[in-house]
Tab-separated table of N, CA and C in Angstrom:
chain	number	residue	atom	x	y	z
G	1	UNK	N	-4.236	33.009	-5.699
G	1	UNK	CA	-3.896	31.810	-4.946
G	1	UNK	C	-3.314	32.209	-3.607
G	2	UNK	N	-3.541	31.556	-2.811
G	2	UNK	CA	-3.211	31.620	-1.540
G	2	UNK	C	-2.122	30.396	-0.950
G	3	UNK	N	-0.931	31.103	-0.537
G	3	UNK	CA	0.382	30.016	0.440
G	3	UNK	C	-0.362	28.801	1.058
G	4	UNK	N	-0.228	27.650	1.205
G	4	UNK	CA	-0.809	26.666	1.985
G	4	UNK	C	0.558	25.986	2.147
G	5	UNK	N	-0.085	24.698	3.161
G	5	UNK	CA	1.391	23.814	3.415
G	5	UNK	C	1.506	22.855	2.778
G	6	UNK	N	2.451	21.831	2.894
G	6	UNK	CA	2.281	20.404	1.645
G	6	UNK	C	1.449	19.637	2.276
G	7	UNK	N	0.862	19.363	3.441
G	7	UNK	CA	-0.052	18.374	3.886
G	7	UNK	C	-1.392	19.150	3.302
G	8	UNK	N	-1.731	20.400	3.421
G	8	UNK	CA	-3.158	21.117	2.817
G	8	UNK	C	-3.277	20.605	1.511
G	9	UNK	N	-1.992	20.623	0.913
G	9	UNK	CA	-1.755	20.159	-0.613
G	9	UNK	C	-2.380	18.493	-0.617
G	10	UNK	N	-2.115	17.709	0.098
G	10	UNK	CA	-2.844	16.746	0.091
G	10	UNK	C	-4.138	16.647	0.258
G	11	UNK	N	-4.808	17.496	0.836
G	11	UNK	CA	-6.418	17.575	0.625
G	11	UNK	C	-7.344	18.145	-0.324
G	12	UNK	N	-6.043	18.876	-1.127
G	12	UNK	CA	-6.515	19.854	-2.626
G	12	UNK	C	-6.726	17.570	-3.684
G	13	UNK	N	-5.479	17.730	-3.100
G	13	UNK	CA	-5.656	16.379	-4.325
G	13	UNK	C	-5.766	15.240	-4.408
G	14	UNK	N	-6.785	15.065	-3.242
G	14	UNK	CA	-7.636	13.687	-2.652
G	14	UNK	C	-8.547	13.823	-3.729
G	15	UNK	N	-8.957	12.396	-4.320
G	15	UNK	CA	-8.473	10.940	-3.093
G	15	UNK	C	-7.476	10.520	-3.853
G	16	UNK	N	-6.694	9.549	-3.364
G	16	UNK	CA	-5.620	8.628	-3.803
G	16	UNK	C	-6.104	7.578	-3.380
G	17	UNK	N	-5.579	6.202	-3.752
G	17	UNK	CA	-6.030	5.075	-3.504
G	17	UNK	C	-4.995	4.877	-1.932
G	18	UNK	N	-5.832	4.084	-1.364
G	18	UNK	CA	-5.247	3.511	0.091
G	18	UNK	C	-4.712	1.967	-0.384
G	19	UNK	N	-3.162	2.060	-0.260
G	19	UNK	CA	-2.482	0.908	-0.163
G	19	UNK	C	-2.341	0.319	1.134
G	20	UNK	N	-1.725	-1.455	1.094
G	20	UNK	CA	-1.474	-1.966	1.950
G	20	UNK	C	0.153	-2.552	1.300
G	21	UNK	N	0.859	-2.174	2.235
G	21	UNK	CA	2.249	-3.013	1.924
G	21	UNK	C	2.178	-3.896	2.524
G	22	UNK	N	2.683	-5.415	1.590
G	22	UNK	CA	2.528	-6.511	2.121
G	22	UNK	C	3.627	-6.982	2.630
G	23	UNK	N	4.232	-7.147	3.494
G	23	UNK	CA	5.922	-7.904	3.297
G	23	UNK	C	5.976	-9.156	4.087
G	24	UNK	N	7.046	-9.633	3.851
G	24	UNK	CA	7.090	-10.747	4.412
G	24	UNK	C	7.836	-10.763	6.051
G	25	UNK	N	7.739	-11.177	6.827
G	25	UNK	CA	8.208	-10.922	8.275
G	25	UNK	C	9.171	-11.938	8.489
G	26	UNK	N	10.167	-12.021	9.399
G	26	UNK	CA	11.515	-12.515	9.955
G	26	UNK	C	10.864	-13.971	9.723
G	27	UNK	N	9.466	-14.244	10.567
G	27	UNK	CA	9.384	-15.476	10.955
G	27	UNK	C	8.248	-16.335	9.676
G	28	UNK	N	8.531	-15.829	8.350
G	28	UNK	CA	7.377	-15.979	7.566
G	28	UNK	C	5.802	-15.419	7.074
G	29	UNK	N	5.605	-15.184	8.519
G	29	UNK	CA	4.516	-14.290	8.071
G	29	UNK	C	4.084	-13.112	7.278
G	30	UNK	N	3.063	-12.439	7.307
G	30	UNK	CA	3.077	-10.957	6.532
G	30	UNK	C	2.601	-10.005	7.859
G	31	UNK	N	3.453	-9.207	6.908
G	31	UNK	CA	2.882	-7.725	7.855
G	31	UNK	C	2.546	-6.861	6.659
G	32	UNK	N	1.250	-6.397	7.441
G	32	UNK	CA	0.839	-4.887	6.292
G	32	UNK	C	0.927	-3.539	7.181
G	33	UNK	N	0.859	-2.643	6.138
G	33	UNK	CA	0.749	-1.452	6.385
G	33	UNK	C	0.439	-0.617	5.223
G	34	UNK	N	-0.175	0.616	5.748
G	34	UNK	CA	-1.320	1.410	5.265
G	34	UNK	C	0.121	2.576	4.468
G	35	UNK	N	-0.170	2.275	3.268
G	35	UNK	CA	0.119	4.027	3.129
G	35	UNK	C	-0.867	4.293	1.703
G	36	UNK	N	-0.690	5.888	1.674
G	36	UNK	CA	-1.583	6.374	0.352
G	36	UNK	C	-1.136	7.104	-0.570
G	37	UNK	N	0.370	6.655	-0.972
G	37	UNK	CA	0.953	7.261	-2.317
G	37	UNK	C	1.495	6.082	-2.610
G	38	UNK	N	1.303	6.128	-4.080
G	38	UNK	CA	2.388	5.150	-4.942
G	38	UNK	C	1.611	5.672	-6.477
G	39	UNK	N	2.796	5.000	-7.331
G	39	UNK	CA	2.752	5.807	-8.552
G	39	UNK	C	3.269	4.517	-9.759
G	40	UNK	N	2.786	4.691	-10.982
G	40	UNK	CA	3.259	3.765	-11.969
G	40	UNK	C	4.499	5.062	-12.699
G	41	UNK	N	5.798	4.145	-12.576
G	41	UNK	CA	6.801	4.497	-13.324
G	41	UNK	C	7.025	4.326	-14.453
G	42	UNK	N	6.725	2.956	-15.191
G	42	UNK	CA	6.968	2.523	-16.301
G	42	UNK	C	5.925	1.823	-16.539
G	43	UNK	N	5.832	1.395	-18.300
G	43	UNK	CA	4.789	-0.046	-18.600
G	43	UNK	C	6.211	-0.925	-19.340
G	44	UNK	N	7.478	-0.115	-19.519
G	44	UNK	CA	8.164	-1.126	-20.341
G	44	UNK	C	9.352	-0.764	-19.945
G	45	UNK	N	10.309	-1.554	-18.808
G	45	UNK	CA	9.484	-2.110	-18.072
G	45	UNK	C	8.845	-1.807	-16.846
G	46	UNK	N	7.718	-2.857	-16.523
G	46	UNK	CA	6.733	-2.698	-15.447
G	46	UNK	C	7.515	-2.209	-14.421
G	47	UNK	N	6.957	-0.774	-13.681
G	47	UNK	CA	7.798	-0.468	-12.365
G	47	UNK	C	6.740	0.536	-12.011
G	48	UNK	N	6.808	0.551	-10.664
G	48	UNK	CA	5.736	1.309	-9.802
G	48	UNK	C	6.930	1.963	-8.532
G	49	UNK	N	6.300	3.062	-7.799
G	49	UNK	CA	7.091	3.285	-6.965
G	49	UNK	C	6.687	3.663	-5.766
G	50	UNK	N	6.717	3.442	-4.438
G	50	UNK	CA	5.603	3.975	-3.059
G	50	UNK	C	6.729	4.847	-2.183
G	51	UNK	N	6.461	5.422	-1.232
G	51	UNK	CA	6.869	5.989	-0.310
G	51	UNK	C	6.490	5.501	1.256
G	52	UNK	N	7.679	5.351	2.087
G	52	UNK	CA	7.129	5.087	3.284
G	52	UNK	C	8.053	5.539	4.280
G	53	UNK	N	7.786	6.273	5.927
G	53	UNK	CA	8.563	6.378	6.524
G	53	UNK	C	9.491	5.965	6.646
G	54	UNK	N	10.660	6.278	7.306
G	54	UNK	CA	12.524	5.719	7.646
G	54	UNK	C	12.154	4.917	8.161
G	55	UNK	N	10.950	5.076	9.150
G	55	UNK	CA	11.275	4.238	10.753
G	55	UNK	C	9.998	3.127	10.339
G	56	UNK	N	9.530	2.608	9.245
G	56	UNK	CA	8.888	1.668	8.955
G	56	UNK	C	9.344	0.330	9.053
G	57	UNK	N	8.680	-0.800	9.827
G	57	UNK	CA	9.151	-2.399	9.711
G	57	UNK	C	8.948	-3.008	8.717
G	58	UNK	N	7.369	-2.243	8.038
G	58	UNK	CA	7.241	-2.926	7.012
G	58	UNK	C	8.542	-2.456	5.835
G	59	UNK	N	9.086	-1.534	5.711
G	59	UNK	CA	10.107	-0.551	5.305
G	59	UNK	C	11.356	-1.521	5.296
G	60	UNK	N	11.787	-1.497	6.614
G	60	UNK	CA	12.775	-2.524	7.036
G	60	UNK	C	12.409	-4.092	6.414
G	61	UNK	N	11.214	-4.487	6.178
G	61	UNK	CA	11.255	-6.222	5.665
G	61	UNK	C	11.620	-5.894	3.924
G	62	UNK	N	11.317	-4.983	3.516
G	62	UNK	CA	11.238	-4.610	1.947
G	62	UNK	C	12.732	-4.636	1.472
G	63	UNK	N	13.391	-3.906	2.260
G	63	UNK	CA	14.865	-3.712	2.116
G	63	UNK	C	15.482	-4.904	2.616
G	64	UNK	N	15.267	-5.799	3.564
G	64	UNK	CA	16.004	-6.801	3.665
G	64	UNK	C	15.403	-7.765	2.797
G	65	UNK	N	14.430	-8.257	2.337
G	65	UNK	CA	13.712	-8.928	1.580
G	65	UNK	C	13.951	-8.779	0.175
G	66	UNK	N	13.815	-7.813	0.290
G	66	UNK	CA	13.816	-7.467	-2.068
G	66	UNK	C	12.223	-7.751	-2.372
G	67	UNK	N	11.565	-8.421	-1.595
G	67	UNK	CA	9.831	-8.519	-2.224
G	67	UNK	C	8.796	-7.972	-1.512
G	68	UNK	N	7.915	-7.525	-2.039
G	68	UNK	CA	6.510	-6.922	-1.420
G	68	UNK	C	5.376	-7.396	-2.345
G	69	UNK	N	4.133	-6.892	-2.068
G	69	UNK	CA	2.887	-6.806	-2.784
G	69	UNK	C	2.437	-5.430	-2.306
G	70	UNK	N	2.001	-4.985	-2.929
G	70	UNK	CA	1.082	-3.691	-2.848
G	70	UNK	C	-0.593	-3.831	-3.222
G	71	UNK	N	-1.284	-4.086	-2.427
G	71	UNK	CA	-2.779	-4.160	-2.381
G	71	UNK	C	-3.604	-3.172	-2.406
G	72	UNK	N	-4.643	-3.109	-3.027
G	72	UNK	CA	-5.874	-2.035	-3.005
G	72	UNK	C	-6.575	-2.469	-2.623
G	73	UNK	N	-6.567	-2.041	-0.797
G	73	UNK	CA	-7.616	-3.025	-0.184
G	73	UNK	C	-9.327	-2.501	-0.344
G	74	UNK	N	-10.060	-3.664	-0.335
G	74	UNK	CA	-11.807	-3.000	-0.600
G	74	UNK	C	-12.655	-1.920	0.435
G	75	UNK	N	-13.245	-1.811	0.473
G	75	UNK	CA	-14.177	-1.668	1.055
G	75	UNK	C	-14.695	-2.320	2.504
G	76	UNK	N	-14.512	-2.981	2.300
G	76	UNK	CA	-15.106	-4.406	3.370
G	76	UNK	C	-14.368	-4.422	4.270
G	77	UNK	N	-13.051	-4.036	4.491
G	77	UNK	CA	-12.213	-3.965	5.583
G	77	UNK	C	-11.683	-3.102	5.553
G	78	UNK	N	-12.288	-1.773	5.840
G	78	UNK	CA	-12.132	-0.352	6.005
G	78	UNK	C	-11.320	-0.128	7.105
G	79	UNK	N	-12.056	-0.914	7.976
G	79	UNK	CA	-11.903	-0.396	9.812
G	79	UNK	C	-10.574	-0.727	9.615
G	80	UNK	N	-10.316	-2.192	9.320
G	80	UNK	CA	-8.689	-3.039	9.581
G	80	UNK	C	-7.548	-2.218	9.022
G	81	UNK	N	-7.940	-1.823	7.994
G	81	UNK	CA	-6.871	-0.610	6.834
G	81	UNK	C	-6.606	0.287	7.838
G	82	UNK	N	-7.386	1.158	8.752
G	82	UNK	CA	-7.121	1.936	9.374
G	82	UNK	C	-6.442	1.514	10.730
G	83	UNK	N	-6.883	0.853	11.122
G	83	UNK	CA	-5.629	-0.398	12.124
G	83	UNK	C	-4.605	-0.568	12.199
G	84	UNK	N	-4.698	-1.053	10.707
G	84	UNK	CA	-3.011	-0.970	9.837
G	84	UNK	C	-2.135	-0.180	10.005
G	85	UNK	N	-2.825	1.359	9.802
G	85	UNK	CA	-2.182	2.074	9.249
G	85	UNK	C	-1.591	2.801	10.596
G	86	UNK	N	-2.373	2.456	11.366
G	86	UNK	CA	-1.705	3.374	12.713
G	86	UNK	C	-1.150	2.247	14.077
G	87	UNK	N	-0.553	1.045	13.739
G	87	UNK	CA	-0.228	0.136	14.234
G	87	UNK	C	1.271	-0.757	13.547
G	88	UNK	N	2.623	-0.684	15.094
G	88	UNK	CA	3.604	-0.872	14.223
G	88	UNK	C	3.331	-2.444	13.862
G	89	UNK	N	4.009	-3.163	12.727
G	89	UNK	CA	3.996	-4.470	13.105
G	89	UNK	C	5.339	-5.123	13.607
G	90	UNK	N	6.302	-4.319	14.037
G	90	UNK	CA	7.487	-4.833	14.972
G	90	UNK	C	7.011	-5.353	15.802
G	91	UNK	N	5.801	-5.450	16.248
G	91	UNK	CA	5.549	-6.146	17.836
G	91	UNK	C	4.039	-6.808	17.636
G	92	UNK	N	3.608	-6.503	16.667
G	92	UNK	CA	2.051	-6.680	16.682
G	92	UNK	C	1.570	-7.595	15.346
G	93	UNK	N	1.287	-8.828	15.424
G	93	UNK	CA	0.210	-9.108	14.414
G	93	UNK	C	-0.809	-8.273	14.105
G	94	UNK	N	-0.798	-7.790	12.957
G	94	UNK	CA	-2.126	-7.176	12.724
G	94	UNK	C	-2.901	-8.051	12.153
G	95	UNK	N	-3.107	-8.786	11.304
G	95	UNK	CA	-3.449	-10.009	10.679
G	95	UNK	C	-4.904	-10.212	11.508
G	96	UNK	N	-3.555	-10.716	13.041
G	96	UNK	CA	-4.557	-11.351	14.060
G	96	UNK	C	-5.581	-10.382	14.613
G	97	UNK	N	-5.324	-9.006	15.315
G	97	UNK	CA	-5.353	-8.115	15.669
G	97	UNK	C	-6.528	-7.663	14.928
G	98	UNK	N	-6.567	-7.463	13.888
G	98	UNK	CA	-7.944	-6.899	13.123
G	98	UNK	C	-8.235	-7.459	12.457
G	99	UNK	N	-8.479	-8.986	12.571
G	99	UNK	CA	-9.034	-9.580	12.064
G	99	UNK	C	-9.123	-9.873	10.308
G	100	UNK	N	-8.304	-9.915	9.820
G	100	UNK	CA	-7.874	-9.724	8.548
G	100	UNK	C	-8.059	-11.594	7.674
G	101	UNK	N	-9.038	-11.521	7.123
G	101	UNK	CA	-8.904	-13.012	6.036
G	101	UNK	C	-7.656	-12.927	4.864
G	102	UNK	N	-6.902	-13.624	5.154
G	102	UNK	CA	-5.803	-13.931	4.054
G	102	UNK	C	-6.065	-14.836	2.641
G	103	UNK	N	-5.153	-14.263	1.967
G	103	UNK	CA	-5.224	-15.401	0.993
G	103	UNK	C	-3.978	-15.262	0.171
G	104	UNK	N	-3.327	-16.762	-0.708
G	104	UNK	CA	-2.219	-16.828	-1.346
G	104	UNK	C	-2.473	-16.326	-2.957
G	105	UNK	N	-1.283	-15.772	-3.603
G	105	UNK	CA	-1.303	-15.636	-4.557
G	105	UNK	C	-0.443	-16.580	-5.396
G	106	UNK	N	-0.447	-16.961	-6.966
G	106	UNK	CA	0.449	-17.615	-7.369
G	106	UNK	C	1.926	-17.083	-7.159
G	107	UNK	N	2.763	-17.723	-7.466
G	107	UNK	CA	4.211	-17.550	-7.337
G	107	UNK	C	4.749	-16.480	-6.054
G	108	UNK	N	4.061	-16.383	-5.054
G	108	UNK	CA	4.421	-15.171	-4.408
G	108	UNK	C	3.963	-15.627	-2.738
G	109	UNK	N	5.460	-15.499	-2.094
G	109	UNK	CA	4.906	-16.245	-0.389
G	109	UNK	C	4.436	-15.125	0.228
G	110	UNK	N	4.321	-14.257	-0.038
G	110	UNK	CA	3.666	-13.085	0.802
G	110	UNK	C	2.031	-12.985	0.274
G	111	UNK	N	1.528	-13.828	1.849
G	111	UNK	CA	-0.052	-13.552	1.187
G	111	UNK	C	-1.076	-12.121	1.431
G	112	UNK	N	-1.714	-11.754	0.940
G	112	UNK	CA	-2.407	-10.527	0.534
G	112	UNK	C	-3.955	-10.695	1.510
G	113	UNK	N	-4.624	-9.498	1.755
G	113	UNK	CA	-6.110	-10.084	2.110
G	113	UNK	C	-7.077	-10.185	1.456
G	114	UNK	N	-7.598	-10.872	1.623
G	114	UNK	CA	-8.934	-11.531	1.081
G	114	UNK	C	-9.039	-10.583	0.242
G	115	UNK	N	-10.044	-10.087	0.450
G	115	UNK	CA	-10.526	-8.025	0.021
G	115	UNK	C	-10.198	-7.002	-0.293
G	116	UNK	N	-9.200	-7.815	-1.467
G	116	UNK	CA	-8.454	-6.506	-2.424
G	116	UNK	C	-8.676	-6.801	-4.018
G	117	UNK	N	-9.236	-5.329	-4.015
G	117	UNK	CA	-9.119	-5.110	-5.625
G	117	UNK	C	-8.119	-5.082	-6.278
G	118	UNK	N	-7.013	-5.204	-5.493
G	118	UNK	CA	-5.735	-4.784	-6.656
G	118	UNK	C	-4.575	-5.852	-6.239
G	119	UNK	N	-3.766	-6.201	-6.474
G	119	UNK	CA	-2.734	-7.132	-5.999
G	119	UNK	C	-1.179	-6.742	-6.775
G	120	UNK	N	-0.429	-6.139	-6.655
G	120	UNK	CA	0.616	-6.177	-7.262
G	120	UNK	C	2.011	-6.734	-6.818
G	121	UNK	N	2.277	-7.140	-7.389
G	121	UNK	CA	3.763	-8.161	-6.880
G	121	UNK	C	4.971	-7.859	-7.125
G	122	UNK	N	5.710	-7.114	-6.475
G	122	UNK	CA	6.649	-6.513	-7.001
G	122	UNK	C	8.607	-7.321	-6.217
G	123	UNK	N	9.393	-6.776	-7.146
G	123	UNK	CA	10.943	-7.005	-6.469
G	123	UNK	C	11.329	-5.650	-6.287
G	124	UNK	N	12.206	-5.148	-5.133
G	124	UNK	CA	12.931	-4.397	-5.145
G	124	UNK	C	13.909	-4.113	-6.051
G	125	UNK	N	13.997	-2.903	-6.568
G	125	UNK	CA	14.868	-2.287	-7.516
G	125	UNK	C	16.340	-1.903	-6.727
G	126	UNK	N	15.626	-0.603	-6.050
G	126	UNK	CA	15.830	0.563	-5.451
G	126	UNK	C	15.076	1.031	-4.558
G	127	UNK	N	15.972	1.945	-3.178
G	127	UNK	CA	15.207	2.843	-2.602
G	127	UNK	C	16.168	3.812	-2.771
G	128	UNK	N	15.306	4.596	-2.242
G	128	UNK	CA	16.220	6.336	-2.249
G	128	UNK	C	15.646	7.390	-1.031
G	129	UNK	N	16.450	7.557	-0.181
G	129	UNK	CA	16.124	8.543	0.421
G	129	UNK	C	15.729	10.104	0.143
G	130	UNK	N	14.620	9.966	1.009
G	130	UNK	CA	13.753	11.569	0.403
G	130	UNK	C	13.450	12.222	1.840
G	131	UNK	N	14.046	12.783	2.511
G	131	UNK	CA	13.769	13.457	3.984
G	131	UNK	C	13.551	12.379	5.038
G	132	UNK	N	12.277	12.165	5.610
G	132	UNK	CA	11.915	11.637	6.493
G	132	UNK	C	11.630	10.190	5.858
G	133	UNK	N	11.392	9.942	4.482
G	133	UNK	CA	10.864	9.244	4.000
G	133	UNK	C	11.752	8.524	2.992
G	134	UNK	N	11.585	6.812	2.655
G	134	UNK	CA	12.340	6.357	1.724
G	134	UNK	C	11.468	5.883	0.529
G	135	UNK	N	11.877	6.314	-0.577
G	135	UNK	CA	11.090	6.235	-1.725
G	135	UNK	C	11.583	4.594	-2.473
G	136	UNK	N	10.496	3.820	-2.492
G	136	UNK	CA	11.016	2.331	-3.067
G	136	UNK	C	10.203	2.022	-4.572
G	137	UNK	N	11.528	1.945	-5.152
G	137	UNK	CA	11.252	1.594	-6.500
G	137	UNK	C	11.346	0.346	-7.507
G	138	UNK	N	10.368	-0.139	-7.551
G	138	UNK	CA	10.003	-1.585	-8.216
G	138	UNK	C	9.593	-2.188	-8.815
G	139	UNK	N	10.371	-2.983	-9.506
G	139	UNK	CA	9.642	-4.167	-10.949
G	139	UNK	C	8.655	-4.870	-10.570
G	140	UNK	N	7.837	-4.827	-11.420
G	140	UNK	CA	6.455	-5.473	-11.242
G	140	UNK	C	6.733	-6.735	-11.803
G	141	UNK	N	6.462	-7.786	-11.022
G	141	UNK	CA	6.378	-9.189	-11.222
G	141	UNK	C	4.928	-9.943	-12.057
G	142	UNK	N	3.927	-9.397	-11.252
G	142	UNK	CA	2.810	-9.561	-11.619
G	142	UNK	C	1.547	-8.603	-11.140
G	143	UNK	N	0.564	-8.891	-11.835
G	143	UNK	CA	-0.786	-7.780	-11.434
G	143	UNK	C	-1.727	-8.379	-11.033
G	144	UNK	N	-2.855	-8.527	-10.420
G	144	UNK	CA	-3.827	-9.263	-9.981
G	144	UNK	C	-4.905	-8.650	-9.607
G	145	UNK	N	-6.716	-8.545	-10.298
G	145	UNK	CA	-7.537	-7.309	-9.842
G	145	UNK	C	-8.672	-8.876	-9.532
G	146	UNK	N	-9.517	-8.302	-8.399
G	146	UNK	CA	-10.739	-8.724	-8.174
G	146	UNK	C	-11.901	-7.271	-8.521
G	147	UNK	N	-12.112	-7.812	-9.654
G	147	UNK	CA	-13.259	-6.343	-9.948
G	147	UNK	C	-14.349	-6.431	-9.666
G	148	UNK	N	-14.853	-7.420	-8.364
G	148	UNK	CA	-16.015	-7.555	-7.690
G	148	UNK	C	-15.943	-6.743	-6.208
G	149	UNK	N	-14.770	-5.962	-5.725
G	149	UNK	CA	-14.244	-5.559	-4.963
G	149	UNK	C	-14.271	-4.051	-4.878
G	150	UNK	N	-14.658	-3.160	-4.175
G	150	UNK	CA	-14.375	-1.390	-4.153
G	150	UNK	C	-13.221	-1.041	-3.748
G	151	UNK	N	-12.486	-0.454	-4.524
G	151	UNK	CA	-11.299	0.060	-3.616
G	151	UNK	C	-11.738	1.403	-3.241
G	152	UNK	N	-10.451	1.166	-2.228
G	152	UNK	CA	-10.948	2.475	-0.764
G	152	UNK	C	-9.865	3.449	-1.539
G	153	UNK	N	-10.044	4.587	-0.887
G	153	UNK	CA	-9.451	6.095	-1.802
G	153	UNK	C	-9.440	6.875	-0.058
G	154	UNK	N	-8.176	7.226	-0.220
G	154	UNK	CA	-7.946	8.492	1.319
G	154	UNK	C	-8.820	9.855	0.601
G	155	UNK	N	-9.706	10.191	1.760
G	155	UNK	CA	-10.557	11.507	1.697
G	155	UNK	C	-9.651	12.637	1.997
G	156	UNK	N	-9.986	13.706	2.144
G	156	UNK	CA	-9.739	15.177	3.145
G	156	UNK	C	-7.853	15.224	4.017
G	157	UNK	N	-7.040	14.706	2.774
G	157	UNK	CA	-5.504	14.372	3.158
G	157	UNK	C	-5.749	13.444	4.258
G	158	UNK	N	-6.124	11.945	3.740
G	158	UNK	CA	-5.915	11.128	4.184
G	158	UNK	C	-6.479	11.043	5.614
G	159	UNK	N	-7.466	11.776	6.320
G	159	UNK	CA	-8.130	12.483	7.749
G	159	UNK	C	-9.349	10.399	7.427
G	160	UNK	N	-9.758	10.560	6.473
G	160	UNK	CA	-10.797	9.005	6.164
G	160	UNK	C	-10.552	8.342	4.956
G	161	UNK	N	-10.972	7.300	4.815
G	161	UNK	CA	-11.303	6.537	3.382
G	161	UNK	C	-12.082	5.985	3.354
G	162	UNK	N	-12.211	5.670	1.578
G	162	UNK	CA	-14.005	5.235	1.856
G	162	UNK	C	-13.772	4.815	0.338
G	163	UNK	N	-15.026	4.398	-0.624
G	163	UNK	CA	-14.849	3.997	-1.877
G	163	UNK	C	-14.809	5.363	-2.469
G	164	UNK	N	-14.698	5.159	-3.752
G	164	UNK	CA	-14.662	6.333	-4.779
G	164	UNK	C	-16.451	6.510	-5.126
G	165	UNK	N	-17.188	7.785	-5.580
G	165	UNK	CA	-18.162	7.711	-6.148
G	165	UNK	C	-18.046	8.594	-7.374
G	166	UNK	N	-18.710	7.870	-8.483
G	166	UNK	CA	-18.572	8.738	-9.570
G	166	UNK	C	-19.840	9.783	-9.746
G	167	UNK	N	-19.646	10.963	-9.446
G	167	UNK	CA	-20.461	12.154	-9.921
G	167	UNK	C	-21.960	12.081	-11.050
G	168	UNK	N	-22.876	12.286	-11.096
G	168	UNK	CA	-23.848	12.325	-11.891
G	168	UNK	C	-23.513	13.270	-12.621
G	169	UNK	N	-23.536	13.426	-14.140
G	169	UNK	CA	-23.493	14.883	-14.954
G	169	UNK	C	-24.166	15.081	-15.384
């Protein structure tokens, strides 16, 4: 074996699924943002956990809020995910910006986009600081899948995303 760094380490163990954090914004709205780690903690009880920069807004609405959604966005809005992901929303609709179709979920004012396979609804637990990064840990409220939908998976440490393909054997 050969020394590598922890970001190389992320391209040994692509893909991961590409999330969207959903939160809710000062003035009602949502803001998303792109990240590509999160993890199931528990089934009893339901708790999942993501990671996101210090200097995140969407970061900042989570912690003042207590609620998010975590989405597995499809296929179909590839380009916008990547929009997302490199766009703050302190200043910027992204929504508007890349063109993003919304939609509501039951019990939950933070709406999600159209074009997600996955929907999860979570409350803040906990965060915890981890270096650069704050690790947020949370009860799952509810789950929600459109399985007519591809979810997107980060390639080559997160460099693209794209759907998953399963191998011929």
């Amino acid at each position: 074996m050969n020394k590598i760094t922890l970001p190389k380490a992320a391209r040994v163990t692509s893909p991961n699924p590409v999330t969207l954090v959903c939160t809710q914004n000062m003035d009602g709205g949502t803001n998303l943002a792109t990240v590509s780690w999160w993890t199931y903690l528990s089934y009893n009880p339901n708790m999942i956990a993501y990671a996101m920069a210090k200097t995140s807004f969407s970061g900042e609405m989570v912690r003042q809020n207590k609620k998010v959604v975590l989405t597995v966005p499809s296929e179909k809005i590839a380009e916008a995910v990547l929009g997302c992901g490199s766009t703050t929303g302190r200043n910027t609709d992204k929504i508007e910006k890349f063109g993003i179709e919304m939609q509501s979920l039951p019990e939950s004012e933070i709406r999600v986009p159209l074009h997600s396979a996955l929907a999860i609804v979570c409350t803040l637990k906990e965060f915890v600081e981890t270096g650069d990064h704050y690790l947020y840990i949370c009860n799952v409220e509810q789950v929600y899948a459109d399985e007519q939908e591809k979810p997107l998976f980060a390639w080559n440490g997160y460099a693209e995303i794209a759907p998953a393909k399963k191998t011929e054997e």
